[in-house]
Coordinates of C-alpha atoms in Angstrom, one line a residue:
Chain A
M1 CA 55.5 29.2 153.7
G2 CA 51.9 28.1 152.8
K3 CA 53.0 27.1 149.6
A4 CA 55.3 24.8 151.5
A5 CA 52.9 22.7 153.4
E6 CA 51.5 21.2 149.6
N7 CA 52.4 18.2 147.9
G8 CA 55.0 16.7 151.6
R9 CA 57.3 19.9 151.4
V10 CA 58.9 20.2 153.4
R11 CA 57.3 23.1 155.9
K12 CA 59.5 23.4 159.0
I13 CA 63.0 22.6 160.1
M14 CA 63.3 22.4 164.5
L15 CA 67.2 21.6 164.8
I16 CA 69.7 21.1 168.5
L17 CA 72.8 22.5 167.9
S18 CA 74.4 20.6 171.3
K19 CA 78.1 21.3 169.9
A20 CA 79.8 24.2 170.1
T21 CA 82.7 23.7 167.3
I22 CA 83.1 26.7 164.3
D23 CA 81.8 23.7 161.7
N24 CA 79.3 22.6 163.8
V25 CA 78.0 26.1 164.2
Y26 CA 78.1 26.4 160.7
A27 CA 76.7 24.2 159.6
C28 CA 74.0 24.6 161.9
F29 CA 73.9 27.9 160.5
I30 CA 74.0 27.3 157.0
L31 CA 70.8 24.2 157.2
A32 CA 68.4 27.0 158.8
N33 CA 69.5 29.7 156.1
G34 CA 69.2 28.4 153.6
A35 CA 65.5 26.6 155.2
R36 CA 64.9 31.1 155.1
M37 CA 65.5 31.3 151.5
E38 CA 62.9 28.9 150.4
G39 CA 60.4 30.1 152.5
I40 CA 60.8 27.2 155.1
E41 CA 60.1 27.8 158.8
A42 CA 63.1 27.2 160.9
E43 CA 63.6 27.1 164.6
I44 CA 66.9 26.1 166.7
F45 CA 67.7 25.2 169.8
F46 CA 71.3 26.0 171.9
T47 CA 71.9 23.2 174.3
F48 CA 74.2 21.0 176.1
F49 CA 77.8 23.0 174.5
G50 CA 76.2 24.7 171.7
L51 CA 75.2 27.8 174.4
E52 CA 78.4 28.8 173.3
A53 CA 76.8 29.4 169.8
I54 CA 74.3 32.2 172.2
Q55 CA 77.1 33.6 175.0
K56 CA 78.1 37.0 174.5
E57 CA 81.1 36.5 175.6
K58 CA 82.2 33.6 173.8
L59 CA 79.7 33.4 170.4
E60 CA 83.0 35.0 168.2
H61 CA 85.9 32.7 170.3
L62 CA 84.7 28.6 168.9
H63 CA 87.3 26.5 167.9
V64 CA 87.5 24.0 164.8
A65 CA 88.4 20.8 166.7
T66 CA 91.5 20.0 165.2
V67 CA 92.0 17.3 167.5
G68 CA 90.3 14.5 167.2
N69 CA 89.3 15.5 163.7
P70 CA 91.6 13.3 161.5
A71 CA 89.5 14.9 158.6
M72 CA 91.8 18.3 159.3
H73 CA 94.7 16.6 158.0
I74 CA 97.2 17.7 161.2
P75 CA 98.7 15.0 162.7
T76 CA 97.7 15.2 165.9
M77 CA 101.0 15.4 168.1
V78 CA 101.1 18.6 166.1
G79 CA 96.9 19.5 165.9
G80 CA 97.6 19.4 169.7
L81 CA 100.6 22.5 170.4
P82 CA 99.0 25.3 171.2
G83 CA 98.0 27.5 168.6
M84 CA 97.3 24.9 165.8
E85 CA 93.6 25.2 167.0
A86 CA 93.8 29.0 166.4
L87 CA 95.4 28.6 162.9
A88 CA 93.3 26.1 161.7
T89 CA 90.1 28.3 163.4
K90 CA 91.5 31.7 161.5
M91 CA 92.1 29.4 158.2
M92 CA 88.4 28.3 158.5
K93 CA 87.1 31.4 159.1
K94 CA 88.6 32.9 156.1
E95 CA 87.6 30.6 153.5
M96 CA 83.9 31.4 155.2
E97 CA 84.9 35.4 154.3
K98 CA 85.6 34.5 151.2
L99 CA 82.3 32.9 150.4
D100 CA 80.5 35.8 152.3
I101 CA 79.1 34.2 155.4
P102 CA 79.1 35.6 158.2
P103 CA 80.8 35.1 161.3
V104 CA 78.8 33.6 164.4
G105 CA 77.6 37.3 165.8
E106 CA 76.4 38.9 162.5
F107 CA 74.5 35.5 161.5
L108 CA 72.6 35.5 164.1
E109 CA 71.2 38.6 164.0
I110 CA 71.1 37.5 160.1
L111 CA 69.4 34.7 161.2
S112 CA 66.4 36.6 163.8
A113 CA 66.5 38.8 161.1
S114 CA 64.6 36.5 158.6
G115 CA 62.5 35.0 161.7
V116 CA 64.1 31.8 162.0
K117 CA 63.1 31.1 166.4
L118 CA 66.1 30.9 168.8
W119 CA 65.9 29.3 171.8
A120 CA 68.0 28.5 174.7
C121 CA 67.5 25.0 177.1
K122 CA 66.6 25.5 180.0
L123 CA 68.0 22.0 181.6
A124 CA 71.3 23.8 180.2
M125 CA 71.3 27.3 181.2
D126 CA 70.7 25.8 184.5
M127 CA 73.9 23.2 184.4
F128 CA 76.3 26.1 183.1
H129 CA 75.2 29.0 185.0
L130 CA 74.2 30.9 182.7
G131 CA 71.2 33.6 182.6
T132 CA 69.6 35.6 179.7
E133 CA 71.8 38.0 180.4
D134 CA 73.8 35.9 179.2
L135 CA 73.0 35.5 176.1
I136 CA 72.9 37.0 173.1
E137 CA 69.8 39.5 173.2
D138 CA 68.2 38.3 169.6
L139 CA 67.2 35.0 172.0
D140 CA 63.5 34.2 171.0
G141 CA 63.0 32.5 174.9
V142 CA 64.0 29.6 176.9
L143 CA 62.3 26.6 176.3
T144 CA 62.3 22.8 178.4
V145 CA 63.3 20.1 176.0
G146 CA 58.8 19.3 176.0
D147 CA 58.3 22.9 175.2
F148 CA 61.0 22.3 172.0
Y149 CA 58.4 19.3 171.2
D150 CA 55.5 21.0 171.5
K151 CA 56.9 23.6 168.8
A152 CA 57.7 20.3 166.3
A153 CA 53.9 20.1 166.2
G154 CA 52.6 19.8 162.7
E155 CA 52.6 18.4 159.9
N156 CA 56.3 17.9 157.2
T157 CA 58.1 19.1 160.3
H158 CA 61.8 17.7 160.1
L159 CA 63.9 17.8 163.6
M160 CA 67.8 17.4 163.3
F161 CA 70.2 17.1 166.7
I162 CA 74.1 18.9 164.9
Chain B
M1 CA 49.3 9.2 174.0
G2 CA 46.5 9.1 171.3
K3 CA 46.5 13.4 172.1
A4 CA 50.4 13.6 170.7
A5 CA 48.7 12.2 167.4
E6 CA 45.9 15.0 167.0
N7 CA 47.4 18.1 164.9
G8 CA 50.6 16.5 163.8
R9 CA 51.7 16.7 167.3
V10 CA 55.3 14.8 167.7
R11 CA 53.5 11.0 168.4
K12 CA 57.2 9.5 168.5
I13 CA 61.1 10.3 169.2
M14 CA 63.2 8.1 167.1
L15 CA 67.2 8.1 168.5
I16 CA 69.8 7.2 167.2
L17 CA 72.5 6.8 169.8
S18 CA 76.5 6.2 168.2
K19 CA 78.5 7.5 170.5
A20 CA 80.1 7.2 173.6
T21 CA 80.9 11.1 175.6
I22 CA 78.4 11.0 178.4
D23 CA 77.5 15.2 177.5
N24 CA 76.0 12.9 173.9
V25 CA 74.5 10.3 176.3
Y26 CA 72.7 12.1 178.3
A27 CA 71.2 15.2 175.6
C28 CA 69.6 11.4 174.1
F29 CA 68.5 10.7 177.4
I30 CA 67.0 13.6 178.4
L31 CA 65.5 13.7 174.8
A32 CA 63.7 10.3 175.9
N33 CA 62.6 11.7 179.5
G34 CA 61.0 14.7 177.5
A35 CA 59.0 13.2 175.3
R36 CA 57.9 11.2 178.1
M37 CA 56.9 13.5 180.1
E38 CA 54.8 15.0 176.9
G39 CA 53.1 11.8 177.0
I40 CA 55.3 11.2 173.6
E41 CA 56.5 7.7 173.2
A42 CA 60.8 7.1 173.4
E43 CA 62.9 4.9 171.5
I44 CA 66.6 4.3 171.4
F45 CA 68.3 2.9 168.8
F46 CA 72.9 1.4 170.5
T47 CA 74.6 1.4 167.9
F48 CA 78.5 2.0 167.0
F49 CA 80.2 3.8 170.5
G50 CA 76.5 4.6 171.5
L51 CA 76.3 0.0 172.5
E52 CA 79.1 1.5 176.0
A53 CA 76.0 3.2 177.5
I54 CA 74.3 -0.2 178.2
Q55 CA 76.9 -2.4 178.2
K56 CA 77.0 -3.6 182.0
E57 CA 80.9 -2.2 182.8
K58 CA 80.9 0.0 180.9
L59 CA 78.6 2.2 182.0
E60 CA 79.2 3.7 184.5
H61 CA 82.6 4.7 183.5
L62 CA 81.7 7.3 180.3
H63 CA 83.5 10.1 179.8
V64 CA 83.1 13.7 178.4
A65 CA 85.9 14.6 175.7
T66 CA 88.3 16.9 176.3
V67 CA 91.0 16.9 173.7
G68 CA 89.4 17.5 170.6
N69 CA 86.3 19.3 172.5
P70 CA 86.9 23.1 171.6
A71 CA 83.9 23.7 174.7
M72 CA 85.7 22.7 177.4
H73 CA 88.2 25.6 176.8
I74 CA 91.2 23.4 178.1
P75 CA 93.9 23.9 176.2
T76 CA 94.5 21.4 174.2
M77 CA 98.0 20.5 175.9
V78 CA 96.9 20.2 179.1
G79 CA 93.6 18.4 178.3
G80 CA 96.0 15.4 176.9
L81 CA 97.1 15.2 180.9
P82 CA 96.2 12.3 182.0
G83 CA 93.7 12.5 184.9
M84 CA 91.9 15.9 183.0
E85 CA 88.9 14.1 181.2
A86 CA 88.9 12.2 184.0
L87 CA 88.5 16.5 186.1
A88 CA 86.2 16.6 183.6
T89 CA 83.7 14.4 183.2
K90 CA 83.5 14.8 187.7
M91 CA 83.1 18.4 187.4
M92 CA 79.7 17.6 185.0
K93 CA 78.9 14.3 186.3
K94 CA 78.9 17.3 189.7
E95 CA 76.5 19.5 188.2
M96 CA 74.4 16.9 186.6
E97 CA 73.1 16.2 190.0
K98 CA 72.7 19.1 191.3
L99 CA 69.8 19.3 189.0
D100 CA 69.3 15.2 189.6
I101 CA 70.2 14.4 186.7
P102 CA 70.4 10.1 187.5
P103 CA 73.4 8.8 186.4
V104 CA 73.6 6.4 183.3
G105 CA 72.7 2.5 184.8
E106 CA 69.6 4.7 187.2
F107 CA 68.2 7.1 184.8
L108 CA 68.1 4.6 182.1
E109 CA 66.1 2.1 184.5
I110 CA 64.3 5.1 184.7
L111 CA 63.6 5.2 181.3
S112 CA 62.2 2.1 180.5
A113 CA 59.7 1.9 183.3
S114 CA 58.6 5.7 181.7
G115 CA 58.2 2.4 178.6
V116 CA 61.1 4.1 176.6
K117 CA 62.2 1.6 174.0
L118 CA 65.6 0.8 174.9
W119 CA 67.6 -2.2 171.2
A120 CA 70.8 -2.4 170.5
C121 CA 72.3 -2.4 167.0
K122 CA 73.1 -6.3 165.8
L123 CA 75.9 -5.3 163.6
A124 CA 77.6 -2.6 166.5
M125 CA 77.7 -6.7 168.8
D126 CA 78.9 -8.6 165.7
M127 CA 81.2 -5.8 165.1
F128 CA 82.6 -5.1 169.2
H129 CA 82.5 -9.0 169.9
L130 CA 78.9 -8.6 172.5
G131 CA 76.7 -11.2 173.1
T132 CA 73.1 -10.0 174.6
E133 CA 74.5 -10.9 178.6
D134 CA 76.9 -7.7 179.0
L135 CA 74.2 -5.1 178.4
I136 CA 71.7 -4.1 180.7
E137 CA 68.5 -6.0 181.5
D138 CA 66.0 -3.8 180.3
L139 CA 66.5 -4.1 177.1
D140 CA 64.1 -4.7 174.9
G141 CA 66.0 -6.4 172.1
V142 CA 68.3 -6.9 169.4
L143 CA 67.4 -5.1 166.1
T144 CA 69.3 -4.7 162.0
V145 CA 69.1 -1.7 160.6
G146 CA 66.2 -3.0 158.9
D147 CA 63.4 -4.1 162.1
F148 CA 64.2 0.0 163.3
Y149 CA 63.1 1.3 160.2
D150 CA 60.3 -0.6 160.8
K151 CA 59.8 0.4 164.4
A152 CA 59.4 4.0 162.8
A153 CA 56.2 3.7 161.1
G154 CA 53.2 5.4 161.3
E155 CA 52.6 9.6 160.7
N156 CA 54.6 12.2 162.9
T157 CA 57.0 9.9 163.8
H158 CA 60.9 12.0 164.7
L159 CA 64.5 10.0 163.9
M160 CA 67.3 12.2 165.1
F161 CA 70.5 10.1 164.5
I162 CA 73.1 11.6 167.3
Chain C
M1 CA 58.6 1.0 146.9
G2 CA 54.9 2.6 146.8
K3 CA 54.2 -0.8 149.8
A4 CA 56.9 2.1 152.0
A5 CA 54.1 4.4 151.9
E6 CA 51.3 2.6 153.6
N7 CA 50.4 2.4 157.7
G8 CA 53.4 5.6 157.6
R9 CA 56.5 3.5 157.1
V10 CA 59.3 5.4 156.0
R11 CA 59.4 6.0 152.5
K12 CA 63.0 7.2 151.8
I13 CA 65.6 8.7 154.4
M14 CA 67.5 11.7 153.6
L15 CA 70.8 11.9 155.3
I16 CA 73.2 14.5 155.4
L17 CA 76.4 13.6 156.5
S18 CA 78.8 16.4 158.2
K19 CA 81.9 14.2 159.2
A20 CA 84.6 12.6 157.7
T21 CA 85.6 10.2 160.2
I22 CA 85.5 6.3 159.7
D23 CA 82.1 5.6 162.5
N24 CA 80.6 7.8 161.3
V25 CA 81.0 7.7 157.5
Y26 CA 79.6 3.5 158.0
A27 CA 77.1 4.5 160.6
C28 CA 76.1 6.9 157.2
F29 CA 76.2 3.6 155.1
I30 CA 74.8 1.7 156.9
L31 CA 72.1 2.9 157.6
A32 CA 71.2 4.1 153.8
N33 CA 72.7 0.5 152.7
G34 CA 69.8 -0.3 155.1
A35 CA 67.2 2.1 154.1
R36 CA 67.2 0.9 150.9
M37 CA 67.9 -3.3 151.6
E38 CA 63.9 -2.5 153.2
G39 CA 62.6 -0.6 150.0
I40 CA 63.4 1.9 151.3
E41 CA 64.7 5.6 149.4
A42 CA 67.8 6.6 150.8
E43 CA 69.3 10.8 149.3
I44 CA 73.0 11.0 150.9
F45 CA 74.0 14.9 151.2
F46 CA 77.9 15.0 151.9
T47 CA 79.0 18.6 153.4
F48 CA 81.5 19.7 155.3
F49 CA 83.9 17.2 156.4
G50 CA 81.7 14.5 154.9
L51 CA 83.0 16.0 151.3
E52 CA 86.0 13.5 152.2
A53 CA 83.6 10.4 152.4
I54 CA 84.0 10.8 148.4
Q55 CA 86.7 12.6 147.5
K56 CA 89.1 10.5 145.3
E57 CA 92.2 10.8 146.2
K58 CA 90.4 10.4 150.4
L59 CA 88.2 8.2 150.8
E60 CA 90.5 5.3 151.3
H61 CA 93.1 6.6 153.5
L62 CA 90.0 7.6 156.2
H63 CA 90.6 7.3 160.1
V64 CA 88.7 6.4 163.2
A65 CA 89.2 9.7 165.9
T66 CA 91.4 7.9 169.1
V67 CA 91.6 11.6 171.1
G68 CA 88.4 12.9 172.0
N69 CA 86.9 9.7 171.1
P70 CA 86.5 8.6 174.5
A71 CA 85.1 4.9 173.4
M72 CA 87.8 4.6 172.1
H73 CA 89.5 3.3 175.7
I74 CA 92.2 5.2 174.4
P75 CA 94.4 7.2 177.4
T76 CA 94.9 11.1 175.4
M77 CA 98.8 10.5 176.0
V78 CA 98.8 7.6 174.2
G79 CA 96.2 8.1 171.9
G80 CA 98.0 11.2 170.2
L81 CA 101.0 9.1 169.6
P82 CA 101.6 9.6 166.0
G83 CA 100.3 5.9 164.9
M84 CA 97.8 5.3 167.0
E85 CA 95.3 6.9 165.4
A86 CA 96.0 4.4 162.1
L87 CA 96.2 1.3 164.3
A88 CA 93.3 1.8 165.7
T89 CA 91.7 2.1 161.8
K90 CA 93.3 -0.5 161.2
M91 CA 92.0 -2.6 164.3
M92 CA 88.5 -1.1 163.5
K93 CA 88.6 -2.0 159.5
K94 CA 89.5 -6.6 159.8
E95 CA 86.7 -6.1 162.2
M96 CA 84.2 -4.2 158.8
E97 CA 86.0 -6.8 156.8
K98 CA 85.0 -10.1 159.2
L99 CA 81.5 -8.4 159.0
D100 CA 81.4 -8.5 154.9
I101 CA 81.5 -5.1 155.5
P102 CA 83.6 -3.2 152.6
P103 CA 85.7 -0.9 152.3
V104 CA 84.2 3.2 151.5
G105 CA 85.0 2.5 147.4
E106 CA 83.4 -0.3 147.5
F107 CA 80.7 0.9 149.7
L108 CA 79.6 4.0 147.9
E109 CA 79.8 1.4 144.4
I110 CA 77.0 -0.6 145.8
L111 CA 75.5 2.3 147.3
S112 CA 74.6 3.9 144.0
A113 CA 74.2 0.4 141.8
S114 CA 71.2 0.8 144.6
G115 CA 69.9 3.2 144.4
V116 CA 70.9 5.4 147.3
K117 CA 71.4 9.2 145.2
L118 CA 74.7 11.1 146.4
W119 CA 75.1 14.4 146.3
A120 CA 78.0 17.2 146.3
C121 CA 76.6 20.4 148.9
K122 CA 78.1 22.8 146.2
L123 CA 79.0 25.3 149.0
A124 CA 81.6 22.9 151.5
M125 CA 82.8 22.1 147.8
D126 CA 84.0 26.2 146.6
M127 CA 84.7 26.2 150.6
F128 CA 87.4 23.3 150.4
H129 CA 88.0 24.3 146.8
L130 CA 87.2 21.2 145.3
G131 CA 85.7 20.5 141.5
T132 CA 83.7 17.3 140.4
E133 CA 86.5 16.1 139.3
D134 CA 88.1 15.6 143.1
L135 CA 84.9 13.4 143.6
I136 CA 83.8 10.3 142.6
E137 CA 82.7 9.2 139.1
D138 CA 78.9 7.5 141.4
L139 CA 78.4 11.1 142.1
D140 CA 74.6 12.1 141.3
G141 CA 75.6 16.3 141.4
V142 CA 75.4 19.2 143.7
L143 CA 73.1 20.8 145.7
T144 CA 72.7 23.6 147.1
V145 CA 71.4 23.3 150.5
G146 CA 67.7 24.7 149.1
D147 CA 67.4 21.6 145.9
F148 CA 68.1 19.3 149.0
Y149 CA 65.1 20.4 151.1
D150 CA 63.4 20.3 147.2
K151 CA 64.6 16.2 147.0
A152 CA 63.0 15.4 151.1
A153 CA 59.8 16.2 150.4
G154 CA 57.0 13.4 150.0
E155 CA 55.3 12.7 153.1
N156 CA 57.4 9.7 155.6
T157 CA 60.3 11.0 154.9
H158 CA 62.7 11.3 157.6
L159 CA 65.8 13.8 157.3
M160 CA 68.8 12.8 160.3
F161 CA 72.0 14.5 160.9
I162 CA 75.6 12.2 160.6

């Protein structure tokens, strides 16, 4: 990791995950995982709806948004039918599986084992009435926004809001 | 604020707010506010739909997206019923209030008073036919994208797109 | 461009485009274009649904999301009617045209000619079963997430997730 600091190379990635749609969650995890594979440090701050990705009872039930997501190419009236969102989600999960991308819970374990720090946002936990007992065991702690900025110190660190 | 520049600490946060959903608007404001509480500079560039958050006639009427937002756990057909969006928005605003998070207009005043710079995007204003008379009094000015990059100069400055 | 490195000026913008809604695509392109006009380097990494913006058969058919986007001020039940999304998209494209903002395909050509690097995400191409023959001619190559981080090296480089 010391090498990463040379020549202005990316040294640390700080990701703020605020959404619970499976495409955003996977994009976040893949950016964190890709960082670790390059010897880059990575931390994820789960806030707002993003908290669902680390909620024990919800993390395996995230969905793709079919309505409000023109890229799905499902006409809105059809996309709005009960079951369509589940179908699109199932299709996406199947493609993910083919590419050896693990389901959310397993992915979180891999990220944690590879050194990605997983933080929950204190304010969002209060807003959704959640305690740490509702969140995954691999959680590294609960942070305020200020704490998060403190952890973002250091040269060649980059923040991204997802 | 001079202290913030030491040891690669985050010195300035430049937020680009392009969305008008209340969860994105609050995430943006909370990130700016949290920065100021740590002595970090913060600026917000309101562009595209994000402009609504500083439009006098619209800023108190922002909504949570219930459809296209699987995290709301409202089935799409129900989420699409008139009134559901208003209800979800009301619930979220109530939780915000319990946590002493002010409504949008008041939050903007607090941000401005605490030194957060509030900028409107020139191109987006042209696109939506808006003049500065349509925007909040606390606005610090109208910028092009190029102007915004100029303001992002300086070590330990971070840009985030919301 | 050498000048841009002075005084901590923004030197390079690395944009990750993960969405296919026309407002996000244009926001991305305008940020890249605005960078080049200031002598700032710009690169775009098209991933997940963002890949549609460089898919030959899809890039001229991107839509604004009317449902799930409260900023459109179209009641959800109406926004969900077939044709409403097309109408909102047409209106937005018309406003764009008035401001001399080119359509997606032409915009990509301008970006490429002005030196913006256009990269496709390997993983997303595999997920959606796409080959380079499906993508625009101006594409500069296919990258893994790791490759992308390598290209983000250098002082005063900023990453943004759209």
